[in-house]
Coordinates of C-alpha atoms in Angstrom, one line a residue:
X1 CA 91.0 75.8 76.4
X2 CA 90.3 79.7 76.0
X3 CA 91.2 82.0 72.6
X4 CA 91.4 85.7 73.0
X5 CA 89.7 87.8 70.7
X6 CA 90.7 88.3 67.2
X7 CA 92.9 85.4 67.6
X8 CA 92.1 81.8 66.3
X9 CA 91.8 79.2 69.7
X10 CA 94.9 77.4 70.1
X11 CA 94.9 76.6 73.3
X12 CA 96.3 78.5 76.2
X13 CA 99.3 75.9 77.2
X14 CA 100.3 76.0 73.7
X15 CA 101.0 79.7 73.4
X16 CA 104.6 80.2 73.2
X17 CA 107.3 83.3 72.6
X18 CA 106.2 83.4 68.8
X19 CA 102.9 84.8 69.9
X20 CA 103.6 88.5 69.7
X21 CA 100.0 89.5 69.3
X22 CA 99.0 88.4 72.5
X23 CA 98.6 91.7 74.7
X24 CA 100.8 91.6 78.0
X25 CA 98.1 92.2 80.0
X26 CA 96.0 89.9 80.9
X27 CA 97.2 87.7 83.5
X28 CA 98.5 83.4 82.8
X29 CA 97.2 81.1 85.1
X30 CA 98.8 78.1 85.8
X31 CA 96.0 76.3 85.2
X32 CA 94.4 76.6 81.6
X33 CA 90.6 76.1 82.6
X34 CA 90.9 79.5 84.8
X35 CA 87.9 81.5 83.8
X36 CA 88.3 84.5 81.4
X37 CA 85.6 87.2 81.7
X38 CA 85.2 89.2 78.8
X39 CA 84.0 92.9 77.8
X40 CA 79.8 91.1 78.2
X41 CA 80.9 89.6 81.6
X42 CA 82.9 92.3 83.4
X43 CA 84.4 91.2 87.1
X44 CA 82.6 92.5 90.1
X45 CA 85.9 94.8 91.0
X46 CA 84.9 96.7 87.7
X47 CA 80.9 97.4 88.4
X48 CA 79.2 100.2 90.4
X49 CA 77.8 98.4 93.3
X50 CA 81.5 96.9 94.4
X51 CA 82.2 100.4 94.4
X52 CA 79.7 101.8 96.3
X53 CA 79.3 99.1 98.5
X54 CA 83.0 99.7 99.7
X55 CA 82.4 103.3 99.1
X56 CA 79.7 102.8 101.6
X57 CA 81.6 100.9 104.1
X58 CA 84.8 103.1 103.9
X59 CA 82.7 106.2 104.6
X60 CA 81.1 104.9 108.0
X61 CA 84.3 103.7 109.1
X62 CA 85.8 107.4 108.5
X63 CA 83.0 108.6 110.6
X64 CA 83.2 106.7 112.9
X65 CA 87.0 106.5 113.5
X66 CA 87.3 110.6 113.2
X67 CA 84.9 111.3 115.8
X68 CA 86.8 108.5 118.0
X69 CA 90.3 110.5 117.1
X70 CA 88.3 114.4 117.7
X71 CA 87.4 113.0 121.1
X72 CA 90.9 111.8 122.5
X73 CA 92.4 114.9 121.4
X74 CA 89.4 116.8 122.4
X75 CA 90.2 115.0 126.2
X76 CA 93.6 115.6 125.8
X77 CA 94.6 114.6 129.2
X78 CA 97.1 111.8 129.4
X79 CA 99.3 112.9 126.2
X80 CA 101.8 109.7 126.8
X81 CA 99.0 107.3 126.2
X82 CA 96.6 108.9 123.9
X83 CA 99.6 110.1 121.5
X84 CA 99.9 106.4 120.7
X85 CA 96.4 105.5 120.4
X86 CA 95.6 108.4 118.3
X87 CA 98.1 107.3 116.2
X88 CA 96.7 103.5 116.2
X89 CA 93.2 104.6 115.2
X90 CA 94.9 106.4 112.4
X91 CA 95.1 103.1 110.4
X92 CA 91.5 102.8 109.9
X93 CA 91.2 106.0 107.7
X94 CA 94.5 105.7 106.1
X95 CA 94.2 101.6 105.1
X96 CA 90.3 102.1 104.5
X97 CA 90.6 105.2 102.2
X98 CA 93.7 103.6 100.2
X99 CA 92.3 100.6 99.6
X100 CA 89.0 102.5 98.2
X101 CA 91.2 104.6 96.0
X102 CA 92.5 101.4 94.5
X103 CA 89.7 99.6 93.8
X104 CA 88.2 102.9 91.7
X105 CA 91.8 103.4 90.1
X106 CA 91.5 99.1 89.5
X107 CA 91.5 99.4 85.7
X108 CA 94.5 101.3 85.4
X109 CA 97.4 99.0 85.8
X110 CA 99.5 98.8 89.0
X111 CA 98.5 102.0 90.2
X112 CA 97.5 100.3 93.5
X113 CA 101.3 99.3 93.9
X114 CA 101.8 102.8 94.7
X115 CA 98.8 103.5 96.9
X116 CA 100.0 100.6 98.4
X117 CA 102.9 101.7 99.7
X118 CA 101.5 104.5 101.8
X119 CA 99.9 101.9 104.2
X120 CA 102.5 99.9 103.9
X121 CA 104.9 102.3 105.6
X122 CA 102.2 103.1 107.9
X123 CA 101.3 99.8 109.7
X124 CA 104.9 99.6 110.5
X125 CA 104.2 102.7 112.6
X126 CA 100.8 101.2 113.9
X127 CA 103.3 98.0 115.6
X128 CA 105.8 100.4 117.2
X129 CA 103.2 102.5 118.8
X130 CA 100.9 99.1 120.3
X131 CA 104.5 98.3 121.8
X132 CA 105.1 101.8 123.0
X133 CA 101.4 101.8 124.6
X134 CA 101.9 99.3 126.4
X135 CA 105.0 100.4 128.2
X136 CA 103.2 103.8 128.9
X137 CA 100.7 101.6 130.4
X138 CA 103.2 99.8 132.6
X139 CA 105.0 103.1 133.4
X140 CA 108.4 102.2 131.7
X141 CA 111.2 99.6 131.4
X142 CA 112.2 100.5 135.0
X143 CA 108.5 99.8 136.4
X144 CA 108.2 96.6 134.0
X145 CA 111.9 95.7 135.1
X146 CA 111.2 95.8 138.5
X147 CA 108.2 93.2 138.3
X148 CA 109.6 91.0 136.1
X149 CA 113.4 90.6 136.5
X150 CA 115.1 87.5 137.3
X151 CA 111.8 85.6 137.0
X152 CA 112.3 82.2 135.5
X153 CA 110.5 82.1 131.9
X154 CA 107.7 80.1 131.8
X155 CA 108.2 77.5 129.2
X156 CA 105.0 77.4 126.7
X157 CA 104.3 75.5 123.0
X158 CA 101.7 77.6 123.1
X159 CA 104.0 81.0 123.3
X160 CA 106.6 79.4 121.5
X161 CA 108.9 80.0 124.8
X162 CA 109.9 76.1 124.9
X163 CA 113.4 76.9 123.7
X164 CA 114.1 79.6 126.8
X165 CA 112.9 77.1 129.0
X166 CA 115.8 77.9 132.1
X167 CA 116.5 81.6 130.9
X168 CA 115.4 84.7 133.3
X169 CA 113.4 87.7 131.9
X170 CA 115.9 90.5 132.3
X171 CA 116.7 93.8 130.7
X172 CA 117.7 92.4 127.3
X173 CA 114.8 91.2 126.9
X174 CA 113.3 94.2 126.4
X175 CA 115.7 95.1 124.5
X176 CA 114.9 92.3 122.1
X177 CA 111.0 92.7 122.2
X178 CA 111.8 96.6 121.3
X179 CA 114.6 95.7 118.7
X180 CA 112.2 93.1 116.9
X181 CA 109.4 95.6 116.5
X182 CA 111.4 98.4 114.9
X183 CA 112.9 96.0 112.7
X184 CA 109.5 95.7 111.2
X185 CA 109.4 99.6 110.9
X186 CA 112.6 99.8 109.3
X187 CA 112.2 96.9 106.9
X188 CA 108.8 97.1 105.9
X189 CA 108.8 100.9 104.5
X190 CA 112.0 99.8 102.8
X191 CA 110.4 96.6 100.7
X192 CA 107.7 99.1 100.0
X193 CA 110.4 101.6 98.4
X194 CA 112.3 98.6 96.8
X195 CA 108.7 97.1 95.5
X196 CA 108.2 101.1 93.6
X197 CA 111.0 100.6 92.1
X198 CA 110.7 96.7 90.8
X199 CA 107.6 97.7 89.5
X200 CA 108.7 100.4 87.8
X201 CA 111.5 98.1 85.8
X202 CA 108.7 95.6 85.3
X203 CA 110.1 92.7 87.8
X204 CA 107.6 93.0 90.4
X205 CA 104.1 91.2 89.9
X206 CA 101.7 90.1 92.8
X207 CA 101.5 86.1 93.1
X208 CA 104.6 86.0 91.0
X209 CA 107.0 83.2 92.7
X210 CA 109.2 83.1 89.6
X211 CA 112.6 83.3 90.7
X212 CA 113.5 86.2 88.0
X213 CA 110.7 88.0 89.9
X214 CA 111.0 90.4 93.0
X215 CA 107.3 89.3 94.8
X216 CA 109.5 86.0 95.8
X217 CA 112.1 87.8 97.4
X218 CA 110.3 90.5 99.0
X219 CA 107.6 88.0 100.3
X220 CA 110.1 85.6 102.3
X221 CA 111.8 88.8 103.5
X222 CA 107.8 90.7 104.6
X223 CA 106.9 86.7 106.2
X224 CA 110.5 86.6 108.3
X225 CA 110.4 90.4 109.5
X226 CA 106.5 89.8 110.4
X227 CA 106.9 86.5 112.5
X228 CA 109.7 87.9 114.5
X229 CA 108.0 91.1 114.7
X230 CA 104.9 89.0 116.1
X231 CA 107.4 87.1 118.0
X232 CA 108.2 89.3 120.0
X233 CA 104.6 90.9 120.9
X234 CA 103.7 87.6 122.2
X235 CA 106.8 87.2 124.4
X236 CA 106.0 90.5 126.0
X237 CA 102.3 90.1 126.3
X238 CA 103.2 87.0 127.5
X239 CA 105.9 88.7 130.1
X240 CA 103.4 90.9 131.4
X241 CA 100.3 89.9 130.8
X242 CA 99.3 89.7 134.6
X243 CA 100.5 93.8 134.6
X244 CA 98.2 94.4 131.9
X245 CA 95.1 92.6 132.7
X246 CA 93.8 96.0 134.0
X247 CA 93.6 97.6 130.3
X248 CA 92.1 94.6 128.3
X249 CA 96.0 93.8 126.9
X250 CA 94.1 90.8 125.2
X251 CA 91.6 92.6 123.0
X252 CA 93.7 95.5 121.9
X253 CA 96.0 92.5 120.6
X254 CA 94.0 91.1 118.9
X255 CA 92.5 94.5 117.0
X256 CA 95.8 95.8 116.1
X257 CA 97.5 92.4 114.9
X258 CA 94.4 91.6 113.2
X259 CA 94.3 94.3 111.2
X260 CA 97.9 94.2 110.4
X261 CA 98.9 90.7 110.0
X262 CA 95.7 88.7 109.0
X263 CA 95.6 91.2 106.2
X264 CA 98.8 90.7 105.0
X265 CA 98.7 87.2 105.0
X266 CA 95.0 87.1 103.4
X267 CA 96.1 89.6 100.6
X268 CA 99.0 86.7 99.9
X269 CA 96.6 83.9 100.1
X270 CA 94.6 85.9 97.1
X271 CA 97.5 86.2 95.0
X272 CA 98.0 82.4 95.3
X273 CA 94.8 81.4 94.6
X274 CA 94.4 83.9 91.6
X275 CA 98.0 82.2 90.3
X276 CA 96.1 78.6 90.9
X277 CA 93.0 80.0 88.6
X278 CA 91.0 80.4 91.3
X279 CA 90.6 84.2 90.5
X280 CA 88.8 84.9 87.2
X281 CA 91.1 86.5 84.5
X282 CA 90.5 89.7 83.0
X283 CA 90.2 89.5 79.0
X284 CA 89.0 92.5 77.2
X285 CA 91.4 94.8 74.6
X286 CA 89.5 98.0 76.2
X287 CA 91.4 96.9 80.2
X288 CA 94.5 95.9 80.8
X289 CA 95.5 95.0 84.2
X290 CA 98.6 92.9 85.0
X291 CA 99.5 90.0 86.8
X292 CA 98.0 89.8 90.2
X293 CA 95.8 93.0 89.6
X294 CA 92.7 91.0 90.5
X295 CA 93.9 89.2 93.6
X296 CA 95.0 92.7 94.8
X297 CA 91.4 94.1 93.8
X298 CA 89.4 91.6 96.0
X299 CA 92.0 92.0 98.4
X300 CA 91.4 96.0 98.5
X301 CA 87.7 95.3 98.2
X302 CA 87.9 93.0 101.4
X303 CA 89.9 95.9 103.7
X304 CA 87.2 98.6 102.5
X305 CA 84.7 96.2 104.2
X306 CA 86.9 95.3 106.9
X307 CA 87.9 99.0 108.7
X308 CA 84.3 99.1 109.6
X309 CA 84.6 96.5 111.8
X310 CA 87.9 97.3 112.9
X311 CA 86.4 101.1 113.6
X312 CA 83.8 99.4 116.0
X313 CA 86.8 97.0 117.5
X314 CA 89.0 100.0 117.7
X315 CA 86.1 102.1 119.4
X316 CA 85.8 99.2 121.6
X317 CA 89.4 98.3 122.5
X318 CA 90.7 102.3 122.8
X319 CA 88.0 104.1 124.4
X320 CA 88.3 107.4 125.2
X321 CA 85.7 107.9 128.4
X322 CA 88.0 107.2 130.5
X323 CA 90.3 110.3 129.9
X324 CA 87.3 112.5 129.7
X325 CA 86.6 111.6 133.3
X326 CA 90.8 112.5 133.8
X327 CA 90.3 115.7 132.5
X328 CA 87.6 116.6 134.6
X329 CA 88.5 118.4 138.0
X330 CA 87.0 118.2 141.4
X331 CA 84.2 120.5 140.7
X332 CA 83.3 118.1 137.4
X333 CA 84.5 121.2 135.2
X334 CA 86.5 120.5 131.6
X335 CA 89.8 121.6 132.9
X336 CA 92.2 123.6 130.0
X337 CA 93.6 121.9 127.7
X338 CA 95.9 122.4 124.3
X339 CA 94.4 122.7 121.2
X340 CA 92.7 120.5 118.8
X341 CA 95.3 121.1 116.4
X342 CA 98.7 121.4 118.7
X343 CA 97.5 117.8 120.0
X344 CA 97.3 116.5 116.7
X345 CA 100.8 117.7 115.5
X346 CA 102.2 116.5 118.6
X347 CA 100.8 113.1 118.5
X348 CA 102.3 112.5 114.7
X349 CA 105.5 113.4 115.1
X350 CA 107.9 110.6 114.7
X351 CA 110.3 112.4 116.8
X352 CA 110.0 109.8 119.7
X353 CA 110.1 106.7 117.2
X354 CA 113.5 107.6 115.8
X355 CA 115.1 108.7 119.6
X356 CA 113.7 105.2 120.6
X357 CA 115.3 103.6 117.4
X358 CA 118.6 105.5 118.4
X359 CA 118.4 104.1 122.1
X360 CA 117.6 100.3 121.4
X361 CA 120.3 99.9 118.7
X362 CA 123.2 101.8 120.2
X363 CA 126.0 99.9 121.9
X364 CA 125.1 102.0 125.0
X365 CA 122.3 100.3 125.8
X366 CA 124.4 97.4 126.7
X367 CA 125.7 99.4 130.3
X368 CA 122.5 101.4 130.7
X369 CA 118.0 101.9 130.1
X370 CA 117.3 105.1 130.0
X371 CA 113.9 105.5 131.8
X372 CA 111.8 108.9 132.5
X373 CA 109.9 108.7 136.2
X374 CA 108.6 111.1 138.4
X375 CA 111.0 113.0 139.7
X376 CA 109.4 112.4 143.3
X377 CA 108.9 108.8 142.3
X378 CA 106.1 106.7 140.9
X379 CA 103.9 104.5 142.4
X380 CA 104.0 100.9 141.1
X381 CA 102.5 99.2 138.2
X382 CA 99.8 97.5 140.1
X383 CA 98.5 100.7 141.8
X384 CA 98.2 102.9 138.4
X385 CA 95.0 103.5 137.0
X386 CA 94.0 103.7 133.6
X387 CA 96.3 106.1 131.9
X388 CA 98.0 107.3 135.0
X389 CA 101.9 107.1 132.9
X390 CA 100.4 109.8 131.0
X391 CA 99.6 111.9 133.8
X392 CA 102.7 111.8 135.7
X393 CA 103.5 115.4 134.4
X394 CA 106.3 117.4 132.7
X395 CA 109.2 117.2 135.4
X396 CA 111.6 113.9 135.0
X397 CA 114.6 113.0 135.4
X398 CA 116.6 110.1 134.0
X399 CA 117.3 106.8 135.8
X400 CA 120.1 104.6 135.0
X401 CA 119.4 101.1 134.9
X402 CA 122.2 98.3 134.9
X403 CA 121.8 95.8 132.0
X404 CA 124.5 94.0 132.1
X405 CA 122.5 91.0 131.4
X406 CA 121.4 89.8 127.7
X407 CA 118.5 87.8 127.0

């Protein structure tokens, strides 16, 4: 058993309500033999070389990822694609530079709650705009309609389709695949919000499953919005997958959900194994961090690291070569583009997100899709090239598809 300082040593399982003196602080395992580290032995979180060894790795990812972003804006030249790329490769800078400002701000308690929630709300943007790239890349729910509808489902345990074995792919299930995305980006800002204000009234504490505690309740509802969310990417990667073999559909996948998901799930595995004593405890009067502080730092410590492999994966995955070569014209001259600047407020507004939102979850839907095309037509999926949706120009028109049909 561990005593705290100043304090005789009873030991830790015996300390009850009585003991007033004992600072709220520090966190309580489960387990009594968890390691405390003390003032002499600081953790790793707290010393100069995790920070500048994040600090280092956060920095090169920036770099990296900001010269990626200058050059698809740069080569403006298929806005429809690159608006949601640009906005993909945004995570890097935005989780890497949050997670850094956590771990420096890791002795003051549940500050990185708050940082937190900025990439919180942010990845949910990152999963609506993979879905939208994709459709860009197929031209549309008309073009992916017209490939795909009435095809018998393939049953798969591997997909999880087992349970549609019999059902047709149709225009509902688009629907569904759109719906289940922007679920996440509704719900996942929104625990954010609601975990702000938990914390604020003290009932919110990483790796706390007590039932009088919100990190229960805002975990099941984060794990059931996330699997259907990743749901239904796989159904439509799965759907399409022979449509998309021409843009790597695979790796980009993996990138983006890796980045989200794995993350999530590893930040919760830390808090559990910090709860379990895995984690050493933090016992010193001069810091005070709270309960599942720790957990959160390694976790933050962990991204830093991270985004610069994602930068590399991303640089990989959403290359922008191939719209320099679209924006060059017969005579291999740059041809004009917007600016820097008028790209980049284009590209983040959320305008298109909430229109989208509007569309998939009004009653309307259920009579027609709205779809933009050419308004001389556009050739078929199989014959586009690599970001020929976004180059289909300004003049559209709207094309009413029956949908009659629910998945």
């Amino acid at each position: 058993p561990h005593s705290r300082p100043g304090e005789g040593s009873p030991p830790v399982g015996a300390l009850g309500p009585s003991s007033s003196a004992i600072p709220m602080g520090p966190n309580i395992s489960w387990l009594s033999e968890a390691p405390l580290l003390g003032p002499e032995q600081p953790t790793f979180l707290m010393t100069p070389a995790a920070q500048a060894v994040s600090g280092f790795f956060v920095w090169i990812a920036l770099i990296l990822t900001s010269h990626q972003i200058y050059m698809h804006l740069r080569f403006y030249s298929s806005p429809r694609e690159q608006r949601h790329i640009v906005r993909i490769l945004f995570i890097v800078p935005i989780y890497a530079f949050d997670s850094w400002l956590s771990l420096l701000f890791f002795t003051n308690d549940q500050y990185y709650v708050y940082f937190d929630t900025i990439r919180d709300c942010y990845e949910a943007f990152v999963i609506y705009n993979f879905l939208s790239l994709c459709y860009e890349y197929l031209g549309g729910e008309s073009a992916i309609m017209a490939e795909i509808r009435g095809k018998p489902i393939e049953s798969s345990c591997m997909y999880s389709t087992c349970c549609l074995r019999g059902r047709a792919y149709s225009i509902g299930f688009l629907r569904f695949c759109k719906q289940a995305t922007l679920q996440f980006c509704v719900v996942k800002p929104l625990m954010a919000v609601i975990t702000v204000i938990l914390q604020a009234y003290g009932k919110y504490k990483d790796g706390d499953f007590n039932v009088a505690s919100g990190y229960l309740y805002v975990t099941i509802i984060y794990n059931i919005s996330v699997s259907l969310s990743l749901y239904a990417l796989f159904l439509f990667y799965f759907a399409t997958r022979d449509l998309l073999s021409p843009y790597s559909p695979m790796l980009k996948f993996l990138v983006v959900k890796s980045v989200i998901f794995l993350s999530f799930w590893q930040g919760m595995l830390l808090a559990i194994l910090e709860k379990c004593g895995a984690i050493p405890q933090i016992n010193s009067p001069e810091v005070s961090v709270g309960e599942g502080t720790v957990a959160a730092g390694y976790q933050n410590f962990i991204i830093c690291v991270e985004m610069f492999f994602a930068a590399l994966a991303l640089r990989h995955a959403f290359t922008y070569k191939v719209y320099v070569e679209k924006s060059l014209d017969a005579r291999g001259r740059c041809a004009p583009m917007k600016s820097i600047s008028s790209s980049l407020k284009e590209t983040m507004s959320p305008g298109d997100m909430v229109q989208d939102a509007i569309h998939n979850f009004s009653p309307a839907y259920q009579q027609y899709t709205q779809q933009s095309t050419l308004e001389q037509g556009a050739p078929p999926p199989a014959s586009r090239g690599h970001g020929a949706a976004g180059a289909r120009g300004d003049t559209e028109k709207t094309l009413l598809l029956s949908s009659d049909d629910e998945f």
